[in-house]
Amino acid sequence: DTAVSQTPKYLVTQMGNDKSIKCEQNLGHDTMYWYKQDSKKFLKIMFSYNNKELIINETVPNRFSPKSPDKAHLNLHINSLELGDSAVYFCASSLQLSGGEQYFGPGTRLTVT
Amino acid sequence: AQSVTQLGSHVSVSEGALVLLRCNYSSSVPPYLFWYVQYPNQGLQLLLKYTSAATLVKGINGFEAEFKKSETSFHLTKPSAHMSDAAEYFCAVSLLNQGGKLIFGQGTELSVKP
C-alpha cells in the first residue's frame, strides 16, 4: 500500500491551461503539504493544511488553489499555467503540525510548453 | 529567519570510503532537524531526524548524524559508502509554530565511484 500517492505522475500541458494534481494519504495523518521542486532541485513549501484547514500559504500566486475535501486528500488546482510553473510538485503528510517527520509522495512532474 | 546551508552541491567518494555531507542551520530557537534522500525520479525518503533527544541520531541504511548546537551543525555520515547510496541528500529544519513547514537546504548530490 502506497502511503502518500499522487496523480498524475507526469503532466504536460500548454500555457494558459488549467490543471489539477491529486494527493491522497492512507496514514491517518492530520496534516498535509504541497512542495515545489524547481529545476535546480530546490524544495520550497507552498501550502500546509491541518484537519482540512489552511495553515500556510507561502506567498504562492492566486492561480494556485489547494483544496482539502477531507483529511486524507489535498488537491492542487492551477489556473492559467505559465512556463515558470514547470517543476516537480510533491505532496507530503505528517501526523502532527510541528516537529514530526513528513512522508512524501512520488511527485508530479509538470511541464508547461 | 531560519535557514539551512549544505556545503558542497556535489560530493564524490569511492565505494567503501567515509561519507560526510555537511549541513549548517540558523535558528533562534531549538529546531527539529531532518535528513532526506531522493533517488532519481522518486520522492523524498526520511533518513533520520533530530527532535531534541540524543544528539547522535542513527538512521536507516547505516547513516547517522550528530547535532552540535555550538556549531549549529547537523552533518550526515556513513562509515562505508555503497554504490546504492548515490542520490541527492537534503537537510531540512522545522520549528514549532511554523505551520509544520520544512525549510530545505539546496541539496548535495552524492556520487559513489567503484
mmCIF file of C-alpha atoms in Angstrom:
data_model
loop_
_atom_site.group_PDB
_atom_site.id
_atom_site.type_symbol
_atom_site.label_atom_id
_atom_site.label_comp_id
_atom_site.label_asym_id
_atom_site.label_seq_id
_atom_site.Cartn_x
_atom_site.Cartn_y
_atom_site.Cartn_z
ATOM 1 C CA ASP A 1 0.000 0.000 0.000
ATOM 2 C CA THR A 2 1.362 3.390 -1.004
ATOM 3 C CA ALA A 3 1.381 5.772 1.961
ATOM 4 C CA VAL A 4 1.205 9.030 0.002
ATOM 5 C CA SER A 5 0.104 8.840 -3.606
ATOM 6 C CA GLN A 6 -0.161 11.490 -6.289
ATOM 7 C CA THR A 7 -1.781 11.537 -9.695
ATOM 8 C CA PRO A 8 -0.744 12.064 -12.347
ATOM 9 C CA LYS A 9 2.971 11.322 -12.206
ATOM 10 C CA TYR A 10 3.621 13.307 -15.380
ATOM 11 C CA LEU A 11 1.627 16.238 -16.711
ATOM 12 C CA VAL A 12 2.445 18.045 -19.952
ATOM 13 C CA THR A 13 0.262 20.971 -20.908
ATOM 14 C CA GLN A 14 0.254 24.282 -22.710
ATOM 15 C CA MET A 15 0.442 27.769 -21.301
ATOM 16 C CA GLY A 16 -2.890 29.165 -20.232
ATOM 17 C CA ASN A 17 -4.466 25.804 -19.413
ATOM 18 C CA ASP A 18 -5.903 24.811 -16.058
ATOM 19 C CA LYS A 19 -4.787 21.559 -14.431
ATOM 20 C CA SER A 20 -5.153 19.666 -11.174
ATOM 21 C CA ILE A 21 -2.918 17.330 -9.213
ATOM 22 C CA LYS A 22 -4.427 14.956 -6.700
ATOM 23 C CA CYS A 23 -2.891 13.683 -3.479
ATOM 24 C CA GLU A 24 -4.091 11.036 -1.066
ATOM 25 C CA GLN A 25 -2.548 9.650 2.101
ATOM 26 C CA ASN A 26 -3.619 6.486 3.915
ATOM 27 C CA LEU A 27 -1.523 7.077 7.047
ATOM 28 C CA GLY A 28 -4.273 8.674 9.089
ATOM 29 C CA HIS A 29 -2.292 11.904 9.334
ATOM 30 C CA ASP A 30 -3.886 15.236 10.160
ATOM 31 C CA THR A 31 -1.500 17.485 8.230
ATOM 32 C CA MET A 32 -0.747 17.639 4.527
ATOM 33 C CA TYR A 33 1.555 19.793 2.433
ATOM 34 C CA TRP A 34 2.468 20.807 -1.078
ATOM 35 C CA TYR A 35 6.097 21.491 -2.015
ATOM 36 C CA LYS A 36 7.575 22.682 -5.287
ATOM 37 C CA GLN A 37 10.947 21.427 -6.519
ATOM 38 C CA ASP A 38 12.476 23.579 -9.228
ATOM 39 C CA SER A 39 14.907 22.635 -11.972
ATOM 40 C CA LYS A 40 17.840 23.096 -9.590
ATOM 41 C CA LYS A 41 16.202 20.631 -7.181
ATOM 42 C CA PHE A 42 15.459 23.325 -4.612
ATOM 43 C CA LEU A 43 12.436 22.427 -2.498
ATOM 44 C CA LYS A 44 10.073 25.050 -1.148
ATOM 45 C CA ILE A 45 6.859 24.794 0.841
ATOM 46 C CA MET A 46 3.731 26.046 -0.887
ATOM 47 C CA PHE A 47 0.857 25.136 1.411
ATOM 48 C CA SER A 48 0.092 23.230 4.563
ATOM 49 C CA TYR A 49 -3.301 22.032 5.755
ATOM 50 C CA ASN A 50 -4.267 20.694 9.152
ATOM 51 C CA ASN A 51 -7.616 18.936 9.532
ATOM 52 C CA LYS A 52 -8.726 20.468 6.221
ATOM 53 C CA GLU A 53 -7.844 23.969 7.401
ATOM 54 C CA LEU A 54 -5.282 26.082 5.542
ATOM 55 C CA ILE A 55 -2.315 26.817 7.801
ATOM 56 C CA ILE A 56 0.388 28.066 5.447
ATOM 57 C CA ASN A 57 0.172 29.865 2.132
ATOM 58 C CA GLU A 58 3.760 30.649 1.368
ATOM 59 C CA THR A 59 3.273 33.643 -0.960
ATOM 60 C CA VAL A 60 2.032 31.419 -3.728
ATOM 61 C CA PRO A 61 0.254 33.147 -6.647
ATOM 62 C CA ASN A 62 -3.540 33.109 -6.541
ATOM 63 C CA ARG A 63 -3.506 30.891 -9.621
ATOM 64 C CA PHE A 64 -2.674 28.029 -7.260
ATOM 65 C CA SER A 65 -5.626 26.866 -5.202
ATOM 66 C CA PRO A 66 -5.373 23.897 -2.852
ATOM 67 C CA LYS A 67 -8.476 22.055 -1.782
ATOM 68 C CA SER A 68 -8.829 19.543 1.019
ATOM 69 C CA PRO A 69 -12.156 17.683 0.813
ATOM 70 C CA ASP A 70 -11.160 15.554 3.804
ATOM 71 C CA LYS A 71 -8.098 14.873 5.944
ATOM 72 C CA ALA A 72 -6.804 12.196 3.591
ATOM 73 C CA HIS A 73 -6.837 14.325 0.448
ATOM 74 C CA LEU A 74 -5.170 17.545 -0.612
ATOM 75 C CA ASN A 75 -5.530 18.517 -4.236
ATOM 76 C CA LEU A 76 -3.783 21.314 -6.085
ATOM 77 C CA HIS A 77 -5.502 23.210 -8.866
ATOM 78 C CA ILE A 78 -3.506 25.559 -11.055
ATOM 79 C CA ASN A 79 -5.161 28.137 -13.304
ATOM 80 C CA SER A 80 -3.663 29.856 -16.330
ATOM 81 C CA LEU A 81 -0.464 27.846 -16.315
ATOM 82 C CA GLU A 82 2.781 29.667 -17.041
ATOM 83 C CA LEU A 83 6.167 28.423 -18.212
ATOM 84 C CA GLY A 84 7.604 29.131 -14.765
ATOM 85 C CA ASP A 85 5.188 26.663 -13.209
ATOM 86 C CA SER A 86 7.183 23.809 -14.725
ATOM 87 C CA ALA A 87 8.546 21.866 -11.770
ATOM 88 C CA VAL A 88 8.069 18.738 -9.731
ATOM 89 C CA TYR A 89 5.291 19.069 -7.166
ATOM 90 C CA PHE A 90 5.425 16.925 -4.059
ATOM 91 C CA CYS A 91 2.637 16.193 -1.669
ATOM 92 C CA ALA A 92 3.540 15.214 1.896
ATOM 93 C CA SER A 93 1.799 14.391 5.132
ATOM 94 C CA SER A 94 2.668 14.292 8.815
ATOM 95 C CA LEU A 95 0.987 13.052 11.941
ATOM 96 C CA GLN A 96 1.148 16.402 13.672
ATOM 97 C CA LEU A 97 1.573 20.022 12.711
ATOM 98 C CA SER A 98 5.008 20.618 14.228
ATOM 99 C CA GLY A 99 8.152 18.603 14.646
ATOM 100 C CA GLY A 100 7.070 15.364 13.094
ATOM 101 C CA GLU A 101 8.622 13.765 10.079
ATOM 102 C CA GLN A 102 6.882 14.240 6.784
ATOM 103 C CA TYR A 103 6.143 11.455 4.344
ATOM 104 C CA PHE A 104 6.422 12.414 0.711
ATOM 105 C CA GLY A 105 4.581 11.256 -2.347
ATOM 106 C CA PRO A 106 6.394 10.265 -5.544
ATOM 107 C CA GLY A 107 5.953 13.688 -7.123
ATOM 108 C CA THR A 108 4.198 15.062 -10.198
ATOM 109 C CA ARG A 109 6.423 16.420 -12.940
ATOM 110 C CA LEU A 110 4.593 19.322 -14.560
ATOM 111 C CA THR A 111 5.876 20.594 -17.888
ATOM 112 C CA VAL A 112 4.307 23.701 -19.363
ATOM 113 C CA THR A 113 5.031 24.339 -23.038
ATOM 114 C CA ALA B 1 14.591 33.764 9.845
ATOM 115 C CA GLN B 2 15.715 30.185 9.836
ATOM 116 C CA SER B 3 17.798 28.798 7.002
ATOM 117 C CA VAL B 4 19.755 25.715 6.053
ATOM 118 C CA THR B 5 23.083 25.603 4.241
ATOM 119 C CA GLN B 6 24.544 22.459 2.773
ATOM 120 C CA LEU B 7 28.225 22.817 1.941
ATOM 121 C CA GLY B 8 29.034 21.267 -1.386
ATOM 122 C CA SER B 9 26.447 20.700 -4.080
ATOM 123 C CA HIS B 10 28.368 17.638 -5.273
ATOM 124 C CA VAL B 11 30.333 15.138 -3.214
ATOM 125 C CA SER B 12 32.136 12.191 -4.740
ATOM 126 C CA VAL B 13 33.533 9.269 -2.750
ATOM 127 C CA SER B 14 34.902 5.854 -3.556
ATOM 128 C CA GLU B 15 32.976 2.758 -2.613
ATOM 129 C CA GLY B 16 33.889 1.817 0.943
ATOM 130 C CA ALA B 17 35.050 5.316 1.864
ATOM 131 C CA LEU B 18 33.587 7.577 4.535
ATOM 132 C CA VAL B 19 30.627 9.700 3.529
ATOM 133 C CA LEU B 20 30.372 13.167 5.083
ATOM 134 C CA LEU B 21 27.660 15.559 3.998
ATOM 135 C CA ARG B 22 27.634 18.908 5.747
ATOM 136 C CA CYS B 23 24.646 20.838 6.980
ATOM 137 C CA ASN B 24 24.512 24.058 8.987
ATOM 138 C CA TYR B 25 21.364 25.771 10.108
ATOM 139 C CA SER B 26 20.429 29.119 11.538
ATOM 140 C CA SER B 27 17.612 29.355 14.021
ATOM 141 C CA SER B 28 16.843 31.485 17.030
ATOM 142 C CA VAL B 29 15.091 28.606 18.788
ATOM 143 C CA PRO B 30 15.893 24.893 19.032
ATOM 144 C CA PRO B 31 14.965 23.300 15.738
ATOM 145 C CA TYR B 32 13.868 19.914 14.582
ATOM 146 C CA LEU B 33 16.366 18.659 12.009
ATOM 147 C CA PHE B 34 15.994 16.091 9.281
ATOM 148 C CA TRP B 35 17.950 14.409 6.533
ATOM 149 C CA TYR B 36 16.075 13.161 3.490
ATOM 150 C CA VAL B 37 17.340 11.201 0.487
ATOM 151 C CA GLN B 38 15.959 11.468 -3.022
ATOM 152 C CA TYR B 39 16.737 8.823 -5.619
ATOM 153 C CA PRO B 40 16.291 9.766 -9.287
ATOM 154 C CA ASN B 41 12.667 10.386 -10.266
ATOM 155 C CA GLN B 42 11.413 9.488 -6.814
ATOM 156 C CA GLY B 43 10.038 11.254 -3.787
ATOM 157 C CA LEU B 44 11.925 12.057 -0.611
ATOM 158 C CA GLN B 45 12.618 9.385 1.961
ATOM 159 C CA LEU B 46 13.428 10.192 5.566
ATOM 160 C CA LEU B 47 16.902 9.051 6.627
ATOM 161 C CA LEU B 48 16.859 10.342 10.184
ATOM 162 C CA LYS B 49 15.621 13.120 12.428
ATOM 163 C CA TYR B 50 16.711 15.085 15.489
ATOM 164 C CA THR B 51 13.970 16.185 17.844
ATOM 165 C CA SER B 52 15.856 17.256 20.989
ATOM 166 C CA ALA B 53 16.558 13.796 22.356
ATOM 167 C CA ALA B 54 20.003 12.192 21.811
ATOM 168 C CA THR B 55 22.403 14.392 19.885
ATOM 169 C CA LEU B 56 23.760 11.432 17.908
ATOM 170 C CA VAL B 57 20.975 10.138 15.725
ATOM 171 C CA LYS B 58 21.064 6.863 13.871
ATOM 172 C CA GLY B 59 19.037 6.426 10.729
ATOM 173 C CA ILE B 60 18.353 3.927 8.014
ATOM 174 C CA ASN B 61 20.926 2.390 5.662
ATOM 175 C CA GLY B 62 23.803 2.905 8.104
ATOM 176 C CA PHE B 63 23.608 6.709 8.162
ATOM 177 C CA GLU B 64 23.921 8.801 11.276
ATOM 178 C CA ALA B 65 24.098 12.477 12.141
ATOM 179 C CA GLU B 66 25.259 14.474 15.126
ATOM 180 C CA PHE B 67 23.533 17.606 16.347
ATOM 181 C CA LYS B 68 26.093 20.161 17.551
ATOM 182 C CA LYS B 69 24.364 23.191 18.964
ATOM 183 C CA SER B 70 27.592 25.160 19.434
ATOM 184 C CA GLU B 71 28.407 24.753 15.761
ATOM 185 C CA THR B 72 24.769 24.901 14.554
ATOM 186 C CA SER B 73 25.556 21.815 12.519
ATOM 187 C CA PHE B 74 23.878 18.526 11.711
ATOM 188 C CA HIS B 75 26.339 16.701 9.468
ATOM 189 C CA LEU B 76 25.424 13.345 7.944
ATOM 190 C CA THR B 77 27.932 10.487 7.934
ATOM 191 C CA LYS B 78 28.228 6.887 6.887
ATOM 192 C CA PRO B 79 31.381 4.881 7.587
ATOM 193 C CA SER B 80 31.464 2.986 4.293
ATOM 194 C CA ALA B 81 29.816 4.149 1.086
ATOM 195 C CA HIS B 82 27.917 1.752 -1.113
ATOM 196 C CA MET B 83 27.083 2.206 -4.763
ATOM 197 C CA SER B 84 23.401 2.287 -3.844
ATOM 198 C CA ASP B 85 23.991 5.429 -1.739
ATOM 199 C CA ALA B 86 24.328 7.551 -4.869
ATOM 200 C CA ALA B 87 21.466 10.038 -4.634
ATOM 201 C CA GLU B 88 20.524 13.601 -3.704
ATOM 202 C CA TYR B 89 20.561 14.366 0.018
ATOM 203 C CA PHE B 90 18.615 17.162 1.653
ATOM 204 C CA CYS B 91 18.984 18.620 5.111
ATOM 205 C CA ALA B 92 15.875 20.319 6.475
ATOM 206 C CA VAL B 93 14.784 22.256 9.543
ATOM 207 C CA SER B 94 11.382 22.666 11.109
ATOM 208 C CA LEU B 95 10.304 24.876 14.000
ATOM 209 C CA LEU B 96 7.390 24.820 16.384
ATOM 210 C CA ASN B 97 4.530 27.146 15.486
ATOM 211 C CA GLN B 98 5.656 27.490 11.893
ATOM 212 C CA GLY B 99 2.806 25.563 10.341
ATOM 213 C CA GLY B 100 4.888 22.417 10.108
ATOM 214 C CA LYS B 101 6.846 23.574 7.099
ATOM 215 C CA LEU B 102 10.225 22.095 6.303
ATOM 216 C CA ILE B 103 12.914 24.504 5.177
ATOM 217 C CA PHE B 104 15.356 22.663 2.967
ATOM 218 C CA GLY B 105 18.978 23.149 2.121
ATOM 219 C CA GLN B 106 19.925 23.254 -1.528
ATOM 220 C CA GLY B 107 20.807 19.573 -1.602
ATOM 221 C CA THR B 108 24.028 17.610 -2.067
ATOM 222 C CA GLU B 109 24.421 15.119 -4.859
ATOM 223 C CA LEU B 110 26.442 12.126 -3.703
ATOM 224 C CA SER B 111 28.321 10.112 -6.315
ATOM 225 C CA VAL B 112 29.968 6.796 -5.423
ATOM 226 C CA LYS B 113 32.829 5.575 -7.585
ATOM 227 C CA PRO B 114 33.569 1.857 -7.867
#
